[in-house]
PDB file of C-alpha atoms in Angstrom:
ATOM      1  CA  MET A   1     -25.022  34.908  24.101  1.00  0.00           C
ATOM      2  CA  LYS A   2     -22.455  37.321  25.937  1.00  0.00           C
ATOM      3  CA  LYS A   3     -21.785  34.115  28.496  1.00  0.00           C
ATOM      4  CA  ILE A   4     -20.787  32.212  25.574  1.00  0.00           C
ATOM      5  CA  LYS A   5     -17.220  34.108  25.107  1.00  0.00           C
ATOM      6  CA  SER A   6     -16.667  33.972  29.075  1.00  0.00           C
ATOM      7  CA  ILE A   7     -16.861  30.113  28.651  1.00  0.00           C
ATOM      8  CA  TYR A   8     -15.299  29.822  25.579  1.00  0.00           C
ATOM      9  CA  ILE A   9     -12.256  31.464  26.881  1.00  0.00           C
ATOM     10  CA  VAL A  10     -12.204  29.256  29.923  1.00  0.00           C
ATOM     11  CA  VAL A  11     -12.427  26.191  27.786  1.00  0.00           C
ATOM     12  CA  LEU A  12      -9.820  27.958  25.233  1.00  0.00           C
ATOM     13  CA  ILE A  13      -6.915  28.469  28.437  1.00  0.00           C
ATOM     14  CA  PHE A  14      -8.454  24.925  29.663  1.00  0.00           C
ATOM     15  CA  SER A  15      -7.417  22.656  26.495  1.00  0.00           C
ATOM     16  CA  ILE A  16      -3.795  24.787  26.185  1.00  0.00           C
ATOM     17  CA  LEU A  17      -3.357  23.748  30.236  1.00  0.00           C
ATOM     18  CA  ALA A  18      -4.517  20.414  29.266  1.00  0.00           C
ATOM     19  CA  SER A  19      -2.028  20.086  25.966  1.00  0.00           C
ATOM     20  CA  THR A  20       0.806  21.674  28.461  1.00  0.00           C
ATOM     21  CA  ILE A  21       0.032  19.373  31.242  1.00  0.00           C
ATOM     22  CA  LEU A  22      -0.133  16.530  29.043  1.00  0.00           C
ATOM     23  CA  ALA A  23       3.280  17.489  27.051  1.00  0.00           C
ATOM     24  CA  LEU A  24       4.973  17.114  30.529  1.00  0.00           C
ATOM     25  CA  LEU A  25       4.152  13.678  31.125  1.00  0.00           C
ATOM     26  CA  ARG A  26       4.440  12.163  28.433  1.00  0.00           C
ATOM     27  CA  ASP A  27       8.247  13.857  27.645  1.00  0.00           C
ATOM     28  CA  ILE A  28       8.650  12.776  31.880  1.00  0.00           C
ATOM     29  CA  ALA A  29       7.883   9.069  30.598  1.00  0.00           C
ATOM     30  CA  LEU A  30       9.686   9.352  27.243  1.00  0.00           C
ATOM     31  CA  VAL A  31      13.294  10.360  29.026  1.00  0.00           C
ATOM     32  CA  ASN A  32      12.287   8.280  32.190  1.00  0.00           C
ATOM     33  CA  GLU A  33       9.735   5.227  31.263  1.00  0.00           C
ATOM     34  CA  PHE A  34      10.793   4.113  27.980  1.00  0.00           C
ATOM     35  CA  ASP A  35      12.781   1.665  26.319  1.00  0.00           C
ATOM     36  CA  THR A  36      14.533   2.889  23.364  1.00  0.00           C
ATOM     37  CA  GLU A  37      16.088  -0.381  22.756  1.00  0.00           C
ATOM     38  CA  LEU A  38      12.160  -2.260  22.799  1.00  0.00           C
ATOM     39  CA  ARG A  39      10.635   0.831  21.583  1.00  0.00           C
ATOM     40  CA  PHE A  40       7.698   0.183  24.378  1.00  0.00           C
ATOM     41  CA  TYR A  41       7.103   1.634  27.735  1.00  0.00           C
ATOM     42  CA  GLU A  42       8.347  -0.396  30.791  1.00  0.00           C
ATOM     43  CA  SER A  43       5.844  -2.957  31.840  1.00  0.00           C
ATOM     44  CA  ASP A  44       5.492  -1.276  35.388  1.00  0.00           C
ATOM     45  CA  SER A  45       5.024   2.265  33.401  1.00  0.00           C
ATOM     46  CA  PHE A  46       2.837   4.624  35.697  1.00  0.00           C
ATOM     47  CA  LEU A  47       2.861   8.040  33.305  1.00  0.00           C
ATOM     48  CA  PRO A  48       1.557   6.403  30.002  1.00  0.00           C
ATOM     49  CA  LYS A  49      -1.473   5.175  31.801  1.00  0.00           C
ATOM     50  CA  ALA A  50      -2.273   8.278  33.413  1.00  0.00           C
ATOM     51  CA  PHE A  51      -1.554  10.851  30.382  1.00  0.00           C
ATOM     52  CA  GLY A  52      -3.962   8.357  28.549  1.00  0.00           C
ATOM     53  CA  ILE A  53      -6.608   8.249  31.134  1.00  0.00           C
ATOM     54  CA  LEU A  54      -6.175  12.328  31.562  1.00  0.00           C
ATOM     55  CA  THR A  55      -6.069  12.695  27.450  1.00  0.00           C
ATOM     56  CA  VAL A  56      -9.840  10.921  27.483  1.00  0.00           C
ATOM     57  CA  TRP A  57     -10.825  12.800  30.205  1.00  0.00           C
ATOM     58  CA  PHE A  58      -9.786  16.328  28.671  1.00  0.00           C
ATOM     59  CA  ILE A  59     -11.605  15.598  25.382  1.00  0.00           C
ATOM     60  CA  ALA A  60     -14.702  14.280  27.446  1.00  0.00           C
ATOM     61  CA  ALA A  61     -15.098  17.920  28.701  1.00  0.00           C
ATOM     62  CA  ILE A  62     -14.654  19.310  25.556  1.00  0.00           C
ATOM     63  CA  LEU A  63     -16.691  17.036  24.019  1.00  0.00           C
ATOM     64  CA  ILE A  64     -19.608  18.229  26.673  1.00  0.00           C
ATOM     65  CA  PHE A  65     -19.223  21.656  26.474  1.00  0.00           C
ATOM     66  CA  CYS A  66     -19.771  21.478  22.781  1.00  0.00           C
ATOM     67  CA  ILE A  67     -23.228  19.833  23.269  1.00  0.00           C
ATOM     68  CA  LEU A  68     -24.200  21.747  26.349  1.00  0.00           C
ATOM     69  CA  GLU A  69     -23.415  25.301  24.187  1.00  0.00           C
ATOM     70  CA  LYS A  70     -24.409  23.785  20.139  1.00  0.00           C
ATOM     71  CA  LYS A  71     -27.034  26.220  20.223  1.00  0.00           C
ATOM     72  CA  SER A  72     -25.150  29.371  21.553  1.00  0.00           C
ATOM     73  CA  MET A  73     -22.739  28.478  18.968  1.00  0.00           C
ATOM     74  CA  SER A  74     -25.482  27.776  15.858  1.00  0.00           C
ATOM     75  CA  ILE A  75     -25.228  31.725  14.763  1.00  0.00           C
ATOM     76  CA  VAL A  76     -21.225  31.944  15.062  1.00  0.00           C
ATOM     77  CA  ARG A  77     -20.309  33.063  11.752  1.00  0.00           C
ATOM     78  CA  PRO A  78     -16.709  32.871  10.183  1.00  0.00           C
ATOM     79  CA  SER A  79     -14.682  36.317  10.208  1.00  0.00           C
ATOM     80  CA  ASN A  80     -12.097  37.293   7.283  1.00  0.00           C
ATOM     81  CA  GLU A  81      -8.099  35.607   8.589  1.00  0.00           C
ATOM     82  CA  PRO A  82      -5.407  37.925  10.336  1.00  0.00           C
ATOM     83  CA  ALA A  83      -1.843  38.593   9.110  1.00  0.00           C
ATOM     84  CA  ALA A  84      -1.209  36.310  11.652  1.00  0.00           C
ATOM     85  CA  SER A  85      -2.745  33.545  10.085  1.00  0.00           C
ATOM     86  CA  LEU A  86      -2.441  34.505   6.622  1.00  0.00           C
ATOM     87  CA  PHE A  87       1.678  33.801   7.573  1.00  0.00           C
ATOM     88  CA  LEU A  88       1.509  30.923   9.280  1.00  0.00           C
ATOM     89  CA  SER A  89      -0.579  29.346   6.029  1.00  0.00           C
ATOM     90  CA  SER A  90       1.138  30.155   4.029  1.00  0.00           C
ATOM     91  CA  LEU A  91       4.264  28.887   6.012  1.00  0.00           C
ATOM     92  CA  ILE A  92       2.891  25.470   5.706  1.00  0.00           C
ATOM     93  CA  SER A  93       1.961  25.627   2.765  1.00  0.00           C
ATOM     94  CA  PHE A  94       5.458  26.793   1.350  1.00  0.00           C
ATOM     95  CA  ILE A  95       6.888  23.759   3.648  1.00  0.00           C
ATOM     96  CA  LEU A  96       4.007  21.285   2.096  1.00  0.00           C
ATOM     97  CA  ALA A  97       5.360  22.394  -1.287  1.00  0.00           C
ATOM     98  CA  ALA A  98       9.055  22.005  -0.299  1.00  0.00           C
ATOM     99  CA  PHE A  99       8.098  18.403   0.869  1.00  0.00           C
ATOM    100  CA  PHE A 100       6.662  18.036  -2.516  1.00  0.00           C
ATOM    101  CA  GLY A 101       9.431  18.834  -4.417  1.00  0.00           C
ATOM    102  CA  PHE A 102      12.280  17.372  -2.042  1.00  0.00           C
ATOM    103  CA  ASN A 103      10.168  14.052  -2.972  1.00  0.00           C
ATOM    104  CA  LEU A 104       9.211  14.706  -6.333  1.00  0.00           C
ATOM    105  CA  PHE A 105      13.076  14.629  -7.489  1.00  0.00           C
ATOM    106  CA  TYR A 106      14.972  13.193  -4.738  1.00  0.00           C
ATOM    107  CA  GLY A 107      12.825  10.743  -3.085  1.00  0.00           C
ATOM    108  CA  GLY A 108      13.498   7.614  -4.772  1.00  0.00           C
ATOM    109  CA  ASP A 109      11.234   4.533  -5.039  1.00  0.00           C
ATOM    110  CA  MET A 110       7.921   4.916  -3.216  1.00  0.00           C
ATOM    111  CA  GLY A 111       5.034   2.821  -2.606  1.00  0.00           C
ATOM    112  CA  VAL A 112       1.609   3.068  -3.694  1.00  0.00           C
ATOM    113  CA  ILE A 113       0.793   4.904  -0.372  1.00  0.00           C
ATOM    114  CA  ASP A 114       3.622   7.405  -0.457  1.00  0.00           C
ATOM    115  CA  THR A 115       2.991   8.220  -4.004  1.00  0.00           C
ATOM    116  CA  ALA A 116      -0.816   9.347  -2.885  1.00  0.00           C
ATOM    117  CA  LEU A 117       0.661  11.249  -0.205  1.00  0.00           C
ATOM    118  CA  LEU A 118       2.792  12.834  -2.596  1.00  0.00           C
ATOM    119  CA  ILE A 119      -0.024  13.528  -4.897  1.00  0.00           C
ATOM    120  CA  PHE A 120      -2.225  15.380  -2.717  1.00  0.00           C
ATOM    121  CA  THR A 121       1.147  17.232  -1.450  1.00  0.00           C
ATOM    122  CA  LEU A 122       0.641  20.111  -3.880  1.00  0.00           C
ATOM    123  CA  PRO A 123      -3.058  20.580  -4.031  1.00  0.00           C
ATOM    124  CA  ALA A 124      -2.871  20.588   0.255  1.00  0.00           C
ATOM    125  CA  ALA A 125      -0.454  23.406   0.423  1.00  0.00           C
ATOM    126  CA  CYS A 126      -2.749  25.589  -2.505  1.00  0.00           C
ATOM    127  CA  TYR A 127      -5.902  24.880   0.197  1.00  0.00           C
ATOM    128  CA  MET A 128      -3.979  26.246   2.798  1.00  0.00           C
ATOM    129  CA  ILE A 129      -2.439  29.272   1.200  1.00  0.00           C
ATOM    130  CA  PHE A 130      -5.463  30.017  -1.132  1.00  0.00           C
ATOM    131  CA  LYS A 131      -8.483  28.774   1.527  1.00  0.00           C
ATOM    132  CA  SER A 132      -8.666  33.009   2.850  1.00  0.00           C
ATOM    133  CA  PHE A 133      -9.258  34.185  -1.045  1.00  0.00           C
ATOM    134  CA  GLY A 134     -12.110  35.853  -1.403  1.00  0.00           C
ATOM    135  CA  ALA A 135     -11.841  35.630  -5.430  1.00  0.00           C
ATOM    136  CA  LEU A 136     -11.800  31.801  -5.464  1.00  0.00           C
ATOM    137  CA  SER A 137     -15.393  30.306  -5.827  1.00  0.00           C
ATOM    138  CA  GLU A 138     -16.706  27.938  -2.806  1.00  0.00           C
ATOM    139  CA  ASN A 139     -16.670  24.894  -4.785  1.00  0.00           C
ATOM    140  CA  ILE A 140     -12.742  25.014  -5.785  1.00  0.00           C
ATOM    141  CA  LYS A 141     -11.962  25.739  -2.253  1.00  0.00           C
ATOM    142  CA  SER A 142     -13.891  22.534  -1.611  1.00  0.00           C
ATOM    143  CA  LEU A 143     -12.038  20.836  -3.480  1.00  0.00           C
ATOM    144  CA  LEU A 144      -8.584  21.877  -2.433  1.00  0.00           C
ATOM    145  CA  GLY A 145     -10.332  21.007   1.200  1.00  0.00           C
ATOM    146  CA  ILE A 146     -11.538  17.689   0.244  1.00  0.00           C
ATOM    147  CA  ALA A 147      -7.505  16.940  -1.287  1.00  0.00           C
ATOM    148  CA  MET A 148      -5.777  18.166   2.055  1.00  0.00           C
ATOM    149  CA  VAL A 149      -8.309  15.852   3.939  1.00  0.00           C
ATOM    150  CA  LEU A 150      -6.786  13.246   1.672  1.00  0.00           C
ATOM    151  CA  TRP A 151      -3.773  14.261   2.662  1.00  0.00           C
ATOM    152  CA  PHE A 152      -3.824  13.766   6.306  1.00  0.00           C
ATOM    153  CA  PHE A 153      -6.003  10.033   5.557  1.00  0.00           C
ATOM    154  CA  CYS A 154      -2.558   9.172   3.065  1.00  0.00           C
ATOM    155  CA  LEU A 155      -0.516  10.124   5.784  1.00  0.00           C
ATOM    156  CA  VAL A 156      -2.009   8.073   8.095  1.00  0.00           C
ATOM    157  CA  LEU A 157      -2.090   4.881   5.734  1.00  0.00           C
ATOM    158  CA  SER A 158       1.628   5.620   5.431  1.00  0.00           C
ATOM    159  CA  VAL A 159       2.549   5.850   8.910  1.00  0.00           C
ATOM    160  CA  TYR A 160       0.253   2.982  10.136  1.00  0.00           C
ATOM    161  CA  PHE A 161       2.385   1.160   7.340  1.00  0.00           C
ATOM    162  CA  GLU A 162       6.225   1.850   7.375  1.00  0.00           C
ATOM    163  CA  SER A 163       8.223  -0.703   7.940  1.00  0.00           C
ATOM    164  CA  GLY A 164      10.869  -1.258  11.104  1.00  0.00           C
ATOM    165  CA  ILE A 165       8.133   0.148  13.622  1.00  0.00           C
ATOM    166  CA  ALA A 166       5.653  -2.196  15.606  1.00  0.00           C
ATOM    167  CA  ILE A 167       2.324  -1.175  14.634  1.00  0.00           C
ATOM    168  CA  ASN A 168       1.584  -0.918  18.264  1.00  0.00           C
ATOM    169  CA  ASN A 169       4.587   1.387  19.221  1.00  0.00           C
ATOM    170  CA  PRO A 170       3.045   3.858  21.638  1.00  0.00           C
ATOM    171  CA  ASN A 171       4.260   6.709  19.949  1.00  0.00           C
ATOM    172  CA  ARG A 172       2.622   5.485  16.414  1.00  0.00           C
ATOM    173  CA  LYS A 173      -0.712   5.075  18.558  1.00  0.00           C
ATOM    174  CA  VAL A 174      -0.369   8.661  19.444  1.00  0.00           C
ATOM    175  CA  GLU A 175       0.687  10.004  16.596  1.00  0.00           C
ATOM    176  CA  LEU A 176      -1.870   8.518  14.896  1.00  0.00           C
ATOM    177  CA  THR A 177      -4.437   9.541  16.824  1.00  0.00           C
ATOM    178  CA  TYR A 178      -3.042  13.623  16.151  1.00  0.00           C
ATOM    179  CA  ILE A 179      -3.232  12.936  12.280  1.00  0.00           C
ATOM    180  CA  CYS A 180      -6.868  11.620  12.570  1.00  0.00           C
ATOM    181  CA  PHE A 181      -8.080  14.226  14.794  1.00  0.00           C
ATOM    182  CA  LEU A 182      -6.458  16.962  12.891  1.00  0.00           C
ATOM    183  CA  MET A 183      -7.895  15.236   9.445  1.00  0.00           C
ATOM    184  CA  MET A 184     -11.549  15.303  11.585  1.00  0.00           C
ATOM    185  CA  TYR A 185     -10.360  19.097  11.898  1.00  0.00           C
ATOM    186  CA  PHE A 186     -10.003  20.221   8.520  1.00  0.00           C
ATOM    187  CA  VAL A 187     -12.953  18.582   7.158  1.00  0.00           C
ATOM    188  CA  ASN A 188     -14.881  20.700   9.797  1.00  0.00           C
ATOM    189  CA  GLU A 189     -12.983  23.719   8.988  1.00  0.00           C
ATOM    190  CA  CYS A 190     -13.917  23.387   5.516  1.00  0.00           C
ATOM    191  CA  LYS A 191     -17.333  23.719   6.404  1.00  0.00           C
ATOM    192  CA  TYR A 192     -17.008  26.163   9.296  1.00  0.00           C
ATOM    193  CA  LYS A 193     -15.228  28.473   7.239  1.00  0.00           C
ATOM    194  CA  ILE A 194     -16.464  28.037   3.676  1.00  0.00           C
ATOM    195  CA  LYS A 195     -20.181  26.822   4.179  1.00  0.00           C
ATOM    196  CA  ASN A 196     -20.754  28.446   7.610  1.00  0.00           C
ATOM    197  CA  GLN A 197     -21.573  25.035   9.206  1.00  0.00           C
ATOM    198  CA  ASN A 198     -21.166  22.830  12.275  1.00  0.00           C
ATOM    199  CA  PRO A 199     -19.028  25.917  14.403  1.00  0.00           C
ATOM    200  CA  GLU A 200     -19.577  23.379  17.139  1.00  0.00           C
ATOM    201  CA  ARG A 201     -17.889  20.202  15.500  1.00  0.00           C
ATOM    202  CA  TYR A 202     -15.198  22.702  14.613  1.00  0.00           C
ATOM    203  CA  ILE A 203     -13.961  24.054  17.420  1.00  0.00           C
ATOM    204  CA  PHE A 204     -14.606  20.342  19.303  1.00  0.00           C
ATOM    205  CA  PHE A 205     -11.990  18.672  16.611  1.00  0.00           C
ATOM    206  CA  GLY A 206     -10.320  21.810  16.791  1.00  0.00           C
ATOM    207  CA  PHE A 207     -10.058  21.606  20.487  1.00  0.00           C
ATOM    208  CA  SER A 208      -9.217  18.073  20.795  1.00  0.00           C
ATOM    209  CA  SER A 209      -6.251  18.633  18.654  1.00  0.00           C
ATOM    210  CA  VAL A 210      -5.150  21.267  20.517  1.00  0.00           C
ATOM    211  CA  ILE A 211      -4.828  18.638  23.400  1.00  0.00           C
ATOM    212  CA  ILE A 212      -3.625  15.302  21.530  1.00  0.00           C
ATOM    213  CA  GLY A 213      -1.111  17.345  19.598  1.00  0.00           C
ATOM    214  CA  GLY A 214       0.238  19.106  23.123  1.00  0.00           C
ATOM    215  CA  LEU A 215       0.747  15.335  24.040  1.00  0.00           C
ATOM    216  CA  TYR A 216       2.369  14.509  20.611  1.00  0.00           C
ATOM    217  CA  SER A 217       4.208  17.126  18.428  1.00  0.00           C
ATOM    218  CA  LEU A 218       5.386  19.019  21.218  1.00  0.00           C
ATOM    219  CA  PRO A 219       7.695  16.553  23.463  1.00  0.00           C
ATOM    220  CA  ASN A 220       8.735  15.245  20.237  1.00  0.00           C
ATOM    221  CA  VAL A 221       9.934  18.523  19.176  1.00  0.00           C
ATOM    222  CA  ILE A 222      11.874  19.402  22.669  1.00  0.00           C
ATOM    223  CA  LEU A 223      13.308  15.904  22.518  1.00  0.00           C
ATOM    224  CA  LEU A 224      14.260  17.260  18.704  1.00  0.00           C
ATOM    225  CA  LEU A 225      16.233  19.896  20.496  1.00  0.00           C
ATOM    226  CA  PHE A 226      17.991  17.963  22.879  1.00  0.00           C
ATOM    227  CA  GLY A 227      18.864  15.719  20.006  1.00  0.00           C
ATOM    228  CA  ARG A 228      16.729  12.808  21.116  1.00  0.00           C
ATOM    229  CA  TYR A 229      15.225  11.724  18.010  1.00  0.00           C
ATOM    230  CA  PRO A 230      11.718  10.268  18.273  1.00  0.00           C
ATOM    231  CA  ASP A 231      11.152   6.835  16.975  1.00  0.00           C
ATOM    232  CA  SER A 232       7.831   7.317  14.675  1.00  0.00           C
ATOM    233  CA  ALA A 233       8.338  10.084  12.359  1.00  0.00           C
ATOM    234  CA  SER A 234      10.061  11.866   9.949  1.00  0.00           C
ATOM    235  CA  ILE A 235      11.908  15.062  10.754  1.00  0.00           C
ATOM    236  CA  PRO A 236      10.157  17.039   7.823  1.00  0.00           C
ATOM    237  CA  THR A 237       6.541  15.245   9.197  1.00  0.00           C
ATOM    238  CA  GLU A 238       7.293  16.552  13.143  1.00  0.00           C
ATOM    239  CA  ILE A 239       7.675  20.064  11.599  1.00  0.00           C
ATOM    240  CA  ILE A 240       4.792  20.321   9.878  1.00  0.00           C
ATOM    241  CA  LEU A 241       2.987  18.155  12.323  1.00  0.00           C
ATOM    242  CA  PHE A 242       4.282  20.538  15.002  1.00  0.00           C
ATOM    243  CA  LEU A 243       3.128  23.684  12.973  1.00  0.00           C
ATOM    244  CA  LEU A 244      -0.100  22.222  12.332  1.00  0.00           C
ATOM    245  CA  TRP A 245      -0.404  22.388  16.274  1.00  0.00           C
ATOM    246  CA  ILE A 246       0.146  26.160  16.595  1.00  0.00           C
ATOM    247  CA  TYR A 247      -2.060  26.787  13.214  1.00  0.00           C
ATOM    248  CA  VAL A 248      -5.337  25.206  14.780  1.00  0.00           C
ATOM    249  CA  ILE A 249      -4.486  26.839  18.590  1.00  0.00           C
ATOM    250  CA  LEU A 250      -4.558  30.058  16.594  1.00  0.00           C
ATOM    251  CA  HIS A 251      -7.651  29.236  14.778  1.00  0.00           C
ATOM    252  CA  MET A 252      -9.194  28.797  17.985  1.00  0.00           C
ATOM    253  CA  CYS A 253      -8.375  31.933  19.646  1.00  0.00           C
ATOM    254  CA  LEU A 254      -9.448  33.504  16.739  1.00  0.00           C
ATOM    255  CA  PHE A 255     -12.736  31.771  17.014  1.00  0.00           C
ATOM    256  CA  MET A 256     -13.208  34.644  19.774  1.00  0.00           C
ATOM    257  CA  ARG A 257     -13.460  37.508  16.919  1.00  0.00           C
ATOM    258  CA  ASP A 258     -16.576  35.462  15.458  1.00  0.00           C
ATOM    259  CA  ILE A 259     -18.313  35.007  18.690  1.00  0.00           C
ATOM    260  CA  ASP A 260     -17.637  39.007  19.256  1.00  0.00           C
ATOM    261  CA  GLU A 261     -18.913  39.716  15.390  1.00  0.00           C
ATOM    262  CA  ALA A 262     -22.062  37.270  16.442  1.00  0.00           C
ATOM    263  CA  VAL A 263     -23.011  38.899  20.151  1.00  0.00           C
ATOM    264  CA  THR A 264     -22.654  42.581  18.034  1.00  0.00           C
ATOM    265  CA  GLU A 265     -24.926  41.316  15.362  1.00  0.00           C
ATOM    266  CA  ASP A 266     -27.771  39.908  17.935  1.00  0.00           C
ATOM    267  CA  GLU A 267     -27.658  42.606  19.964  1.00  0.00           C
ATOM    268  CA  ALA A 268     -28.349  45.093  17.339  1.00  0.00           C
ATOM    269  CA  GLU A 269     -30.682  42.399  16.280  1.00  0.00           C
ATOM    270  CA  SER A 270     -32.520  42.807  20.048  1.00  0.00           C
ATOM    271  CA  ASP A 271     -31.696  46.814  19.499  1.00  0.00           C
ATOM    272  CA  PHE A 272     -34.052  46.444  16.719  1.00  0.00           C
TER     273      PHE A 272
END
């Protein structure tokens, strides 16, 4: 059981390095190989193909790790979240609540999908702030978790049907992929944190979100800092998706604490 932590640390470092490499490749591609008028990469572009293939390979490596270590991971249980996690969750909750308030009063006419997105925004914000409160029952936390997942689902629909951008726009494809993986991460976060189920699925979608988040969110933030507006998302959405990327990285790091507790309990049972 002890070796699982060492292997996990290697996979954690691998996923962060992989996300950094992908972010660098996509940033270079957006600057040098992206036609801002057509909103597509140039026909002879190499880097988009490269980071697409690498992303599949990196996620396949994570999947292999989770399959091989599924039995070892099965005894891992969630531990209490530290102050850093609570602070970040509160920050995301505040931004979601601000997003809700702004769109409620100043959003103007909204379609069915955007209205549904707005409806689930406030419960999603409540999930981020209340998910670690022991006083709340599992049923309430689960309902708030479902609302968080539905918020992501509505966001996927909102991005997919956004007018003015081609459906096959390459930036939109990466964005939709990232949001879908985030949605599945939160499905499994609820199962792991609330129900103590499927830790291997939790870390698979966590590491996958780290990798794809590095590919999508990090380059967009860098472009925004240099005054180049990404063509596939609004700035508030960019901020939320970037903070959620940091959130997932943090929780993948915190999973080592869960492994430590599992190792300690395993050794105690062995000694007994």
